[in-house]
Each structure stands twice: as C-alpha cells, then as structure tokens.
Amino acid sequence: MAKKRIVARVYTCGRFGKGWRETLDQDNPFLYSEGRYPTKITKEDLPEDYIKIHSRSIWYMTGYLKTSGIADMDYTWVKENHLFKDDRVYISYNEKLRTERSRWGFEDVVNYDVSISGNNIVDIVLAAEKHSGFDTSKVRAKIEEKRVWLRDHGPDCYARAVGEDRDIFELWIERGYVDGKLVSL
C-alpha cells in the first residue's frame, strides 16, 4: 500500500457545508483536509503529533490538529463565565505571530495559520510542548491569568469547570492528558 501524504494542519470528520454552521458527511471514515477537501486518510493514518479536538472553530465537528512544527503560539481570553468557550489559541507554523490594532481599536492576531477555541486549548498547549518543543510559558501565563480571573469573578462557573484552586495544567494532566494523548476528561 502506498504511503499516504499527510500535509494538512487540520483534518475534520466531515466537511463544511454552504449554510451557516452546516456540516456534511460526518459518518464518512475518511477525513477532510481543512474541513473542505476529501482525502483517503483515516484517523488511524495520522501520526501521534495530531491531537483530537472538538471546537466551534471547526463547527463542532471532531477534528485533528497538527501540533508539531509550530513556530509561534498565542492565547487570547474573554472575560465571561466560561473557562475556554470563547478563548482562542492562535498557531503559526511558519513565522512569529503579529498583533495589529483593528479599526475598532482592539488588538488582533493577524498572521496565524490556525485558530482554535474551546476546551481543547490546554491539550493543544501540552501537545505543542511535546511535539514542537515550543516554549509555551507566555501562553501558560495567560491561561493562568484567565483561570484566576474566573475563580475570582465567577466562582460557581469555576467550581463546575475546574474545582480546585491550582495550576490548570497540573489538573489536566492528572485528569487524563498523558504523554501527548488525551486519555479521558
């Protein structure tokens, strides 16, 4: 059997439709490159540097994100009563990320290759450390800042999402993120 060419940064179980948040073909065993292009690749074909994600960024389909070869990463968070729902991790595989001021005066990351929101953010950071050797200390510090903010401003939400008052990365690892793979959460 010929070796499969695995080059996309994100593969999805299903493809994007033309309508708002429309997803199609989610039962197909073959993945879609970037959520658009059909492949003959299955999840079993992916190397270990691809981690499973589930995010609004890919319209809540299951997907697989490449965590090796990362050149830069950043994290932005929103002050709301959710831990990671509307927060984003930005990934560049080629160059240092840049921020620019939008026409409304907000700082925006502009030259990213992939942006993922939701509960897999910590998993992505841990996998990037393992597979890219990327220094995530600045990203980790921003995630800790969000954790502390939610603890202080949304204690009920914090209790449901995190529970304990300690480093989120330690908790995630204890709860099942082992050796680059999410075992359970």
Short mmCIF file of N, CA, C and O in Angstrom, two decimals, residues 48-170:
data_model
loop_
_atom_site.label_atom_id
_atom_site.label_comp_id
_atom_site.label_asym_id
_atom_site.label_seq_id
_atom_site.Cartn_x
_atom_site.Cartn_y
_atom_site.Cartn_z
N GLU A 48 1.19 10.59 15.67
CA GLU A 48 0.83 10.97 17.03
C GLU A 48 0.86 12.47 17.30
O GLU A 48 0.32 12.93 18.29
N ASP A 49 1.48 13.27 16.41
CA ASP A 49 1.51 14.71 16.64
C ASP A 49 0.18 15.39 16.27
O ASP A 49 0.02 16.58 16.49
N TYR A 50 -0.77 14.64 15.75
CA TYR A 50 -2.12 15.16 15.51
C TYR A 50 -2.97 14.79 16.72
O TYR A 50 -3.07 13.62 17.07
N ILE A 51 -3.56 15.81 17.36
CA ILE A 51 -4.40 15.51 18.52
C ILE A 51 -5.86 15.77 18.18
O ILE A 51 -6.19 16.63 17.35
N LYS A 52 -6.72 15.02 18.82
CA LYS A 52 -8.16 15.13 18.61
C LYS A 52 -8.67 16.41 19.26
O LYS A 52 -8.32 16.72 20.40
N ILE A 53 -9.49 17.15 18.52
CA ILE A 53 -10.10 18.38 19.04
C ILE A 53 -11.59 18.38 18.71
O ILE A 53 -12.04 17.68 17.80
N HIS A 54 -12.31 19.18 19.45
CA HIS A 54 -13.74 19.41 19.21
C HIS A 54 -13.95 20.89 19.51
O HIS A 54 -13.82 21.31 20.66
N SER A 55 -14.24 21.68 18.49
CA SER A 55 -14.24 23.12 18.67
C SER A 55 -15.26 23.81 17.78
O SER A 55 -15.55 23.35 16.68
N ARG A 56 -15.75 24.92 18.28
CA ARG A 56 -16.62 25.76 17.46
C ARG A 56 -15.88 26.24 16.22
O ARG A 56 -16.47 26.50 15.17
N SER A 57 -14.56 26.33 16.32
CA SER A 57 -13.73 26.77 15.19
C SER A 57 -13.89 25.86 13.98
O SER A 57 -13.67 26.29 12.85
N ILE A 58 -14.23 24.59 14.22
CA ILE A 58 -14.48 23.66 13.11
C ILE A 58 -15.94 23.20 13.17
O ILE A 58 -16.26 22.06 12.86
N TRP A 59 -16.78 24.09 13.60
CA TRP A 59 -18.24 23.91 13.64
C TRP A 59 -18.65 22.67 14.44
O TRP A 59 -19.55 21.95 14.07
N TYR A 60 -17.95 22.45 15.54
CA TYR A 60 -18.22 21.36 16.48
C TYR A 60 -18.10 19.97 15.87
O TYR A 60 -18.60 19.01 16.43
N MET A 61 -17.42 19.86 14.75
CA MET A 61 -17.09 18.53 14.26
C MET A 61 -15.88 18.04 15.07
O MET A 61 -15.16 18.82 15.67
N THR A 62 -15.65 16.75 15.04
CA THR A 62 -14.40 16.24 15.58
C THR A 62 -13.32 16.51 14.55
O THR A 62 -13.56 16.40 13.35
N GLY A 63 -12.16 16.88 15.03
CA GLY A 63 -11.06 17.15 14.12
C GLY A 63 -9.74 16.73 14.74
O GLY A 63 -9.68 16.28 15.89
N TYR A 64 -8.68 16.89 13.96
CA TYR A 64 -7.34 16.53 14.39
C TYR A 64 -6.41 17.66 14.00
O TYR A 64 -6.36 18.06 12.83
N LEU A 65 -5.66 18.17 14.98
CA LEU A 65 -4.79 19.33 14.80
C LEU A 65 -3.34 18.89 14.87
O LEU A 65 -2.93 18.18 15.80
N LYS A 66 -2.54 19.36 13.93
CA LYS A 66 -1.10 19.09 13.92
C LYS A 66 -0.43 19.94 15.00
O LYS A 66 -0.60 21.16 15.03
N THR A 67 0.32 19.29 15.89
CA THR A 67 0.98 20.03 16.98
C THR A 67 2.50 20.03 16.86
O THR A 67 3.18 20.50 17.76
N SER A 68 3.03 19.52 15.76
CA SER A 68 4.47 19.61 15.54
C SER A 68 4.73 20.74 14.54
O SER A 68 3.84 21.16 13.82
N GLY A 69 5.95 21.23 14.53
CA GLY A 69 6.33 22.26 13.58
C GLY A 69 5.77 23.63 13.88
O GLY A 69 5.75 24.52 13.02
N ILE A 70 5.34 23.86 15.11
CA ILE A 70 4.77 25.16 15.48
C ILE A 70 5.90 26.17 15.68
O ILE A 70 6.84 25.93 16.43
N ALA A 71 5.79 27.29 14.98
CA ALA A 71 6.79 28.35 15.09
C ALA A 71 6.43 29.36 16.17
O ALA A 71 7.29 29.93 16.83
N ASP A 72 5.11 29.60 16.37
CA ASP A 72 4.67 30.56 17.38
C ASP A 72 3.24 30.24 17.78
O ASP A 72 2.47 29.64 17.00
N MET A 73 2.90 30.66 19.00
CA MET A 73 1.57 30.41 19.53
C MET A 73 1.21 31.56 20.46
O MET A 73 2.06 32.10 21.15
N ASP A 74 -0.07 31.92 20.47
CA ASP A 74 -0.57 32.95 21.38
C ASP A 74 -1.95 32.54 21.87
O ASP A 74 -2.59 31.66 21.28
N TYR A 75 -2.40 33.18 22.92
CA TYR A 75 -3.70 32.87 23.53
C TYR A 75 -4.38 34.17 23.91
O TYR A 75 -3.75 35.07 24.46
N THR A 76 -5.65 34.28 23.57
CA THR A 76 -6.45 35.42 24.00
C THR A 76 -7.67 34.90 24.73
O THR A 76 -8.19 33.84 24.41
N TRP A 77 -8.10 35.64 25.73
CA TRP A 77 -9.25 35.19 26.51
C TRP A 77 -10.28 36.29 26.70
O TRP A 77 -9.98 37.46 26.57
N VAL A 78 -11.48 35.83 26.99
CA VAL A 78 -12.62 36.72 27.13
C VAL A 78 -13.10 36.68 28.58
O VAL A 78 -13.17 35.60 29.19
N LYS A 79 -13.45 37.83 29.12
CA LYS A 79 -13.97 37.89 30.48
C LYS A 79 -15.45 37.52 30.44
O LYS A 79 -16.32 38.36 30.20
N GLU A 80 -15.71 36.23 30.67
CA GLU A 80 -17.08 35.73 30.72
C GLU A 80 -17.12 34.50 31.61
O GLU A 80 -16.10 34.03 32.07
N ASN A 81 -18.31 33.98 31.82
CA ASN A 81 -18.48 32.90 32.79
C ASN A 81 -18.24 31.50 32.21
O ASN A 81 -18.92 30.55 32.57
N HIS A 82 -17.26 31.38 31.35
CA HIS A 82 -16.84 30.08 30.81
C HIS A 82 -15.32 30.04 30.87
O HIS A 82 -14.67 31.06 30.69
N LEU A 83 -14.79 28.85 31.05
CA LEU A 83 -13.34 28.76 31.14
C LEU A 83 -12.66 29.00 29.80
O LEU A 83 -11.82 29.85 29.66
N PHE A 84 -13.04 28.25 28.76
CA PHE A 84 -12.34 28.39 27.47
C PHE A 84 -13.27 28.58 26.28
O PHE A 84 -12.80 28.66 25.15
N LYS A 85 -14.56 28.63 26.48
CA LYS A 85 -15.53 28.61 25.38
C LYS A 85 -15.19 29.60 24.25
O LYS A 85 -15.15 29.22 23.09
N ASP A 86 -14.98 30.84 24.57
CA ASP A 86 -14.72 31.86 23.56
C ASP A 86 -13.27 32.33 23.53
O ASP A 86 -12.93 33.28 22.83
N ASP A 87 -12.42 31.65 24.28
CA ASP A 87 -10.99 31.95 24.25
C ASP A 87 -10.39 31.32 22.99
O ASP A 87 -10.98 30.41 22.41
N ARG A 88 -9.23 31.79 22.59
CA ARG A 88 -8.62 31.27 21.36
C ARG A 88 -7.14 31.05 21.55
O ARG A 88 -6.45 31.85 22.18
N VAL A 89 -6.66 29.98 20.94
CA VAL A 89 -5.23 29.76 20.81
C VAL A 89 -4.92 29.94 19.32
O VAL A 89 -5.62 29.41 18.46
N TYR A 90 -3.94 30.77 19.03
CA TYR A 90 -3.52 31.07 17.66
C TYR A 90 -2.20 30.36 17.41
O TYR A 90 -1.29 30.44 18.23
N ILE A 91 -2.10 29.71 16.26
CA ILE A 91 -0.91 28.95 15.93
C ILE A 91 -0.37 29.38 14.57
O ILE A 91 -1.12 29.50 13.61
N SER A 92 0.94 29.61 14.53
CA SER A 92 1.63 29.86 13.28
C SER A 92 2.67 28.75 13.10
O SER A 92 3.42 28.46 14.03
N TYR A 93 2.70 28.17 11.93
CA TYR A 93 3.66 27.12 11.64
C TYR A 93 4.89 27.67 10.92
O TYR A 93 5.85 26.94 10.72
N ASN A 94 4.86 28.95 10.52
CA ASN A 94 5.93 29.48 9.69
C ASN A 94 6.68 30.68 10.25
O ASN A 94 7.85 30.87 9.95
N GLU A 95 6.00 31.52 11.02
CA GLU A 95 6.63 32.78 11.43
C GLU A 95 6.10 33.23 12.79
O GLU A 95 5.13 32.67 13.30
N LYS A 96 6.74 34.24 13.34
CA LYS A 96 6.30 34.83 14.60
C LYS A 96 4.95 35.51 14.39
O LYS A 96 4.72 36.14 13.36
N LEU A 97 4.06 35.35 15.35
CA LEU A 97 2.74 35.99 15.26
C LEU A 97 2.87 37.50 15.47
O LEU A 97 3.75 37.96 16.19
N ARG A 98 1.97 38.25 14.84
CA ARG A 98 1.91 39.71 14.97
C ARG A 98 0.52 40.11 15.45
O ARG A 98 -0.46 39.46 15.11
N THR A 99 0.47 41.19 16.19
CA THR A 99 -0.82 41.77 16.54
C THR A 99 -0.90 43.15 15.90
O THR A 99 0.10 43.85 15.78
N GLU A 100 -2.09 43.48 15.48
CA GLU A 100 -2.35 44.81 14.91
C GLU A 100 -3.62 45.34 15.55
O GLU A 100 -4.51 44.59 15.92
N ARG A 101 -3.70 46.65 15.61
CA ARG A 101 -4.89 47.29 16.15
C ARG A 101 -5.96 47.33 15.05
O ARG A 101 -5.71 47.78 13.93
N SER A 102 -7.15 46.82 15.38
CA SER A 102 -8.25 46.82 14.42
C SER A 102 -8.82 48.23 14.27
O SER A 102 -8.49 49.12 15.05
N ARG A 103 -9.68 48.39 13.31
CA ARG A 103 -10.28 49.71 13.10
C ARG A 103 -11.16 50.13 14.28
O ARG A 103 -11.51 51.29 14.42
N TRP A 104 -11.52 49.17 15.15
CA TRP A 104 -12.32 49.47 16.34
C TRP A 104 -11.45 49.65 17.58
O TRP A 104 -11.93 49.83 18.67
N GLY A 105 -10.12 49.56 17.40
CA GLY A 105 -9.21 49.80 18.50
C GLY A 105 -8.79 48.58 19.29
O GLY A 105 -8.12 48.70 20.31
N PHE A 106 -9.16 47.40 18.85
CA PHE A 106 -8.79 46.17 19.55
C PHE A 106 -7.52 45.58 18.96
O PHE A 106 -7.27 45.70 17.76
N GLU A 107 -6.73 44.93 19.80
CA GLU A 107 -5.54 44.21 19.34
C GLU A 107 -5.99 42.86 18.79
O GLU A 107 -6.67 42.10 19.47
N ASP A 108 -5.62 42.54 17.56
CA ASP A 108 -5.96 41.28 16.92
C ASP A 108 -4.70 40.58 16.43
O ASP A 108 -3.81 41.22 15.88
N VAL A 109 -4.65 39.26 16.59
CA VAL A 109 -3.59 38.46 15.99
C VAL A 109 -3.94 38.33 14.52
O VAL A 109 -5.07 38.00 14.17
N VAL A 110 -2.99 38.60 13.62
CA VAL A 110 -3.34 38.70 12.20
C VAL A 110 -2.71 37.66 11.29
O VAL A 110 -3.23 37.37 10.22
N ASN A 111 -1.61 37.07 11.66
CA ASN A 111 -0.92 36.20 10.71
C ASN A 111 -0.85 34.75 11.19
O ASN A 111 0.14 34.08 10.99
N TYR A 112 -1.91 34.27 11.78
CA TYR A 112 -1.95 32.89 12.26
C TYR A 112 -2.36 31.94 11.14
O TYR A 112 -3.00 32.33 10.18
N ASP A 113 -1.99 30.68 11.29
CA ASP A 113 -2.40 29.65 10.35
C ASP A 113 -3.66 28.93 10.82
O ASP A 113 -4.50 28.54 10.02
N VAL A 114 -3.78 28.74 12.13
CA VAL A 114 -4.93 28.05 12.72
C VAL A 114 -5.30 28.76 14.00
O VAL A 114 -4.44 29.17 14.77
N SER A 115 -6.60 28.88 14.24
CA SER A 115 -7.12 29.43 15.49
C SER A 115 -8.18 28.48 16.02
O SER A 115 -9.12 28.15 15.31
N ILE A 116 -8.01 28.03 17.26
CA ILE A 116 -8.94 27.07 17.85
C ILE A 116 -9.49 27.65 19.15
O ILE A 116 -8.74 28.19 19.97
N SER A 117 -10.79 27.53 19.34
CA SER A 117 -11.42 27.96 20.58
C SER A 117 -11.92 26.73 21.33
O SER A 117 -12.04 25.65 20.76
N GLY A 118 -12.19 26.90 22.62
CA GLY A 118 -12.84 25.85 23.37
C GLY A 118 -11.96 25.05 24.31
O GLY A 118 -10.82 25.41 24.59
N ASN A 119 -12.52 23.96 24.80
CA ASN A 119 -11.94 23.20 25.89
C ASN A 119 -10.64 22.46 25.57
O ASN A 119 -10.00 21.96 26.49
N ASN A 120 -10.25 22.37 24.33
CA ASN A 120 -9.01 21.67 24.00
C ASN A 120 -7.76 22.55 24.05
O ASN A 120 -6.67 22.10 23.72
N ILE A 121 -7.90 23.79 24.50
CA ILE A 121 -6.77 24.71 24.49
C ILE A 121 -5.60 24.19 25.32
O ILE A 121 -4.46 24.20 24.87
N VAL A 122 -5.86 23.71 26.52
CA VAL A 122 -4.78 23.19 27.36
C VAL A 122 -4.15 21.97 26.71
O VAL A 122 -2.93 21.81 26.69
N ASP A 123 -4.97 21.10 26.13
CA ASP A 123 -4.45 19.91 25.43
C ASP A 123 -3.52 20.31 24.29
O ASP A 123 -2.48 19.68 24.09
N ILE A 124 -3.91 21.34 23.56
CA ILE A 124 -3.10 21.82 22.43
C ILE A 124 -1.75 22.34 22.93
O ILE A 124 -0.71 22.05 22.35
N VAL A 125 -1.78 23.10 24.02
CA VAL A 125 -0.53 23.64 24.57
C VAL A 125 0.39 22.51 25.02
O VAL A 125 1.59 22.50 24.71
N LEU A 126 -0.15 21.52 25.72
CA LEU A 126 0.66 20.39 26.18
C LEU A 126 1.23 19.60 25.00
O LEU A 126 2.40 19.20 25.02
N ALA A 127 0.42 19.38 23.98
CA ALA A 127 0.89 18.65 22.80
C ALA A 127 1.94 19.45 22.04
O ALA A 127 2.91 18.89 21.52
N ALA A 128 1.79 20.77 21.97
CA ALA A 128 2.79 21.62 21.30
C ALA A 128 4.12 21.56 22.03
O ALA A 128 5.18 21.53 21.40
N GLU A 129 4.08 21.51 23.35
CA GLU A 129 5.32 21.37 24.12
C GLU A 129 6.01 20.06 23.77
O GLU A 129 7.23 20.02 23.61
N LYS A 130 5.24 19.01 23.67
CA LYS A 130 5.82 17.69 23.40
C LYS A 130 6.32 17.56 21.96
O LYS A 130 7.42 17.10 21.72
N HIS A 131 5.49 17.97 21.00
CA HIS A 131 5.79 17.68 19.60
C HIS A 131 6.55 18.79 18.87
O HIS A 131 7.16 18.54 17.84
N SER A 132 6.50 20.01 19.39
CA SER A 132 7.21 21.11 18.73
C SER A 132 8.39 21.59 19.55
O SER A 132 9.22 22.35 19.05
N GLY A 133 8.43 21.22 20.82
CA GLY A 133 9.47 21.75 21.68
C GLY A 133 9.33 23.25 21.85
O GLY A 133 10.28 23.96 22.16
N PHE A 134 8.12 23.73 21.64
CA PHE A 134 7.84 25.17 21.67
C PHE A 134 7.75 25.65 23.11
O PHE A 134 7.12 25.01 23.96
N ASP A 135 8.35 26.79 23.42
CA ASP A 135 8.28 27.37 24.76
C ASP A 135 6.91 28.02 24.93
O ASP A 135 6.62 29.06 24.35
N THR A 136 6.07 27.40 25.73
CA THR A 136 4.69 27.88 25.91
C THR A 136 4.52 28.70 27.18
O THR A 136 3.39 28.94 27.61
N SER A 137 5.60 29.14 27.80
CA SER A 137 5.49 29.81 29.09
C SER A 137 4.61 31.06 29.04
O SER A 137 3.83 31.32 29.96
N LYS A 138 4.66 31.83 27.97
CA LYS A 138 3.82 33.03 27.87
C LYS A 138 2.35 32.65 27.70
O LYS A 138 1.46 33.29 28.27
N VAL A 139 2.09 31.61 26.92
CA VAL A 139 0.72 31.13 26.74
C VAL A 139 0.19 30.58 28.06
O VAL A 139 -0.93 30.87 28.47
N ARG A 140 1.01 29.80 28.74
CA ARG A 140 0.61 29.24 30.04
C ARG A 140 0.29 30.35 31.03
O ARG A 140 -0.66 30.26 31.81
N ALA A 141 1.08 31.41 31.03
CA ALA A 141 0.85 32.53 31.95
C ALA A 141 -0.50 33.20 31.67
O ALA A 141 -1.24 33.56 32.59
N LYS A 142 -0.85 33.35 30.40
CA LYS A 142 -2.14 33.95 30.04
C LYS A 142 -3.30 33.04 30.44
O LYS A 142 -4.35 33.52 30.88
N ILE A 143 -3.12 31.74 30.29
CA ILE A 143 -4.17 30.79 30.69
C ILE A 143 -4.34 30.83 32.21
O ILE A 143 -5.47 30.80 32.71
N GLU A 144 -3.24 30.93 32.93
CA GLU A 144 -3.32 31.04 34.39
C GLU A 144 -4.03 32.33 34.77
O GLU A 144 -4.84 32.36 35.72
N GLU A 145 -3.76 33.41 34.05
CA GLU A 145 -4.44 34.69 34.31
C GLU A 145 -5.96 34.53 34.14
O GLU A 145 -6.73 35.01 34.96
N LYS A 146 -6.37 33.82 33.09
CA LYS A 146 -7.81 33.58 32.88
C LYS A 146 -8.38 32.71 33.99
O LYS A 146 -9.46 32.96 34.50
N ARG A 147 -7.65 31.66 34.38
CA ARG A 147 -8.14 30.77 35.44
C ARG A 147 -8.39 31.57 36.72
O ARG A 147 -9.44 31.45 37.34
N VAL A 148 -7.44 32.40 37.11
CA VAL A 148 -7.56 33.20 38.32
C VAL A 148 -8.71 34.20 38.19
O VAL A 148 -9.48 34.41 39.13
N TRP A 149 -8.85 34.82 37.01
CA TRP A 149 -9.94 35.76 36.80
C TRP A 149 -11.29 35.06 36.99
O TRP A 149 -12.18 35.58 37.67
N LEU A 150 -11.45 33.88 36.39
CA LEU A 150 -12.72 33.15 36.52
C LEU A 150 -12.95 32.72 37.96
O LEU A 150 -14.07 32.82 38.46
N ARG A 151 -11.92 32.30 38.65
CA ARG A 151 -12.04 31.92 40.07
C ARG A 151 -12.57 33.09 40.89
O ARG A 151 -13.45 32.93 41.73
N ASP A 152 -12.06 34.30 40.61
CA ASP A 152 -12.42 35.48 41.39
C ASP A 152 -13.73 36.11 40.97
O ASP A 152 -14.41 36.74 41.78
N HIS A 153 -14.11 35.97 39.70
CA HIS A 153 -15.30 36.66 39.19
C HIS A 153 -16.47 35.75 38.86
O HIS A 153 -17.57 36.24 38.61
N GLY A 154 -16.26 34.47 38.83
CA GLY A 154 -17.33 33.52 38.53
C GLY A 154 -17.13 32.24 39.31
O GLY A 154 -16.91 31.18 38.72
N PRO A 155 -17.18 32.33 40.64
CA PRO A 155 -16.85 31.16 41.46
C PRO A 155 -17.73 29.93 41.19
O PRO A 155 -17.22 28.81 41.25
N ASP A 156 -19.00 30.13 40.88
CA ASP A 156 -19.86 28.97 40.58
C ASP A 156 -19.41 28.29 39.28
O ASP A 156 -19.32 27.06 39.21
N CYS A 157 -19.16 29.08 38.25
CA CYS A 157 -18.67 28.53 36.98
C CYS A 157 -17.30 27.88 37.17
O CYS A 157 -17.03 26.83 36.61
N TYR A 158 -16.47 28.53 37.95
CA TYR A 158 -15.14 28.00 38.22
C TYR A 158 -15.24 26.64 38.91
O TYR A 158 -14.52 25.71 38.56
N ALA A 159 -16.12 26.54 39.87
CA ALA A 159 -16.28 25.28 40.61
C ALA A 159 -16.69 24.15 39.66
O ALA A 159 -16.20 23.03 39.78
N ARG A 160 -17.58 24.44 38.71
CA ARG A 160 -18.00 23.41 37.74
C ARG A 160 -16.90 23.06 36.75
O ARG A 160 -16.70 21.90 36.42
N ALA A 161 -16.17 24.06 36.28
CA ALA A 161 -15.18 23.85 35.22
C ALA A 161 -13.85 23.32 35.75
O ALA A 161 -13.22 22.48 35.11
N VAL A 162 -13.42 23.82 36.89
CA VAL A 162 -12.09 23.50 37.39
C VAL A 162 -12.15 22.81 38.74
O VAL A 162 -11.56 21.77 38.95
N GLY A 163 -12.86 23.42 39.66
CA GLY A 163 -12.97 22.87 41.01
C GLY A 163 -11.86 23.33 41.91
O GLY A 163 -12.05 24.19 42.74
N GLU A 164 -10.70 22.76 41.77
CA GLU A 164 -9.59 23.05 42.66
C GLU A 164 -8.90 24.37 42.28
O GLU A 164 -8.86 24.74 41.12
N ASP A 165 -8.34 25.02 43.29
CA ASP A 165 -7.64 26.28 43.07
C ASP A 165 -6.14 26.02 42.93
O ASP A 165 -5.37 26.21 43.86
N ARG A 166 -5.76 25.54 41.74
CA ARG A 166 -4.35 25.32 41.46
C ARG A 166 -4.12 25.29 39.96
O ARG A 166 -5.05 25.36 39.17
N ASP A 167 -2.88 25.20 39.57
CA ASP A 167 -2.48 25.25 38.17
C ASP A 167 -3.31 24.33 37.29
O ASP A 167 -3.44 23.13 37.55
N ILE A 168 -3.89 24.90 36.25
CA ILE A 168 -4.79 24.15 35.36
C ILE A 168 -4.04 23.04 34.61
O ILE A 168 -4.60 21.99 34.32
N PHE A 169 -2.78 23.25 34.31
CA PHE A 169 -2.01 22.24 33.57
C PHE A 169 -1.79 21.00 34.44
O PHE A 169 -1.90 19.88 33.96
N GLU A 170 -1.51 21.20 35.71
CA GLU A 170 -1.37 20.05 36.62
C GLU A 170 -2.69 19.27 36.69
O GLU A 170 -2.69 18.04 36.66
#
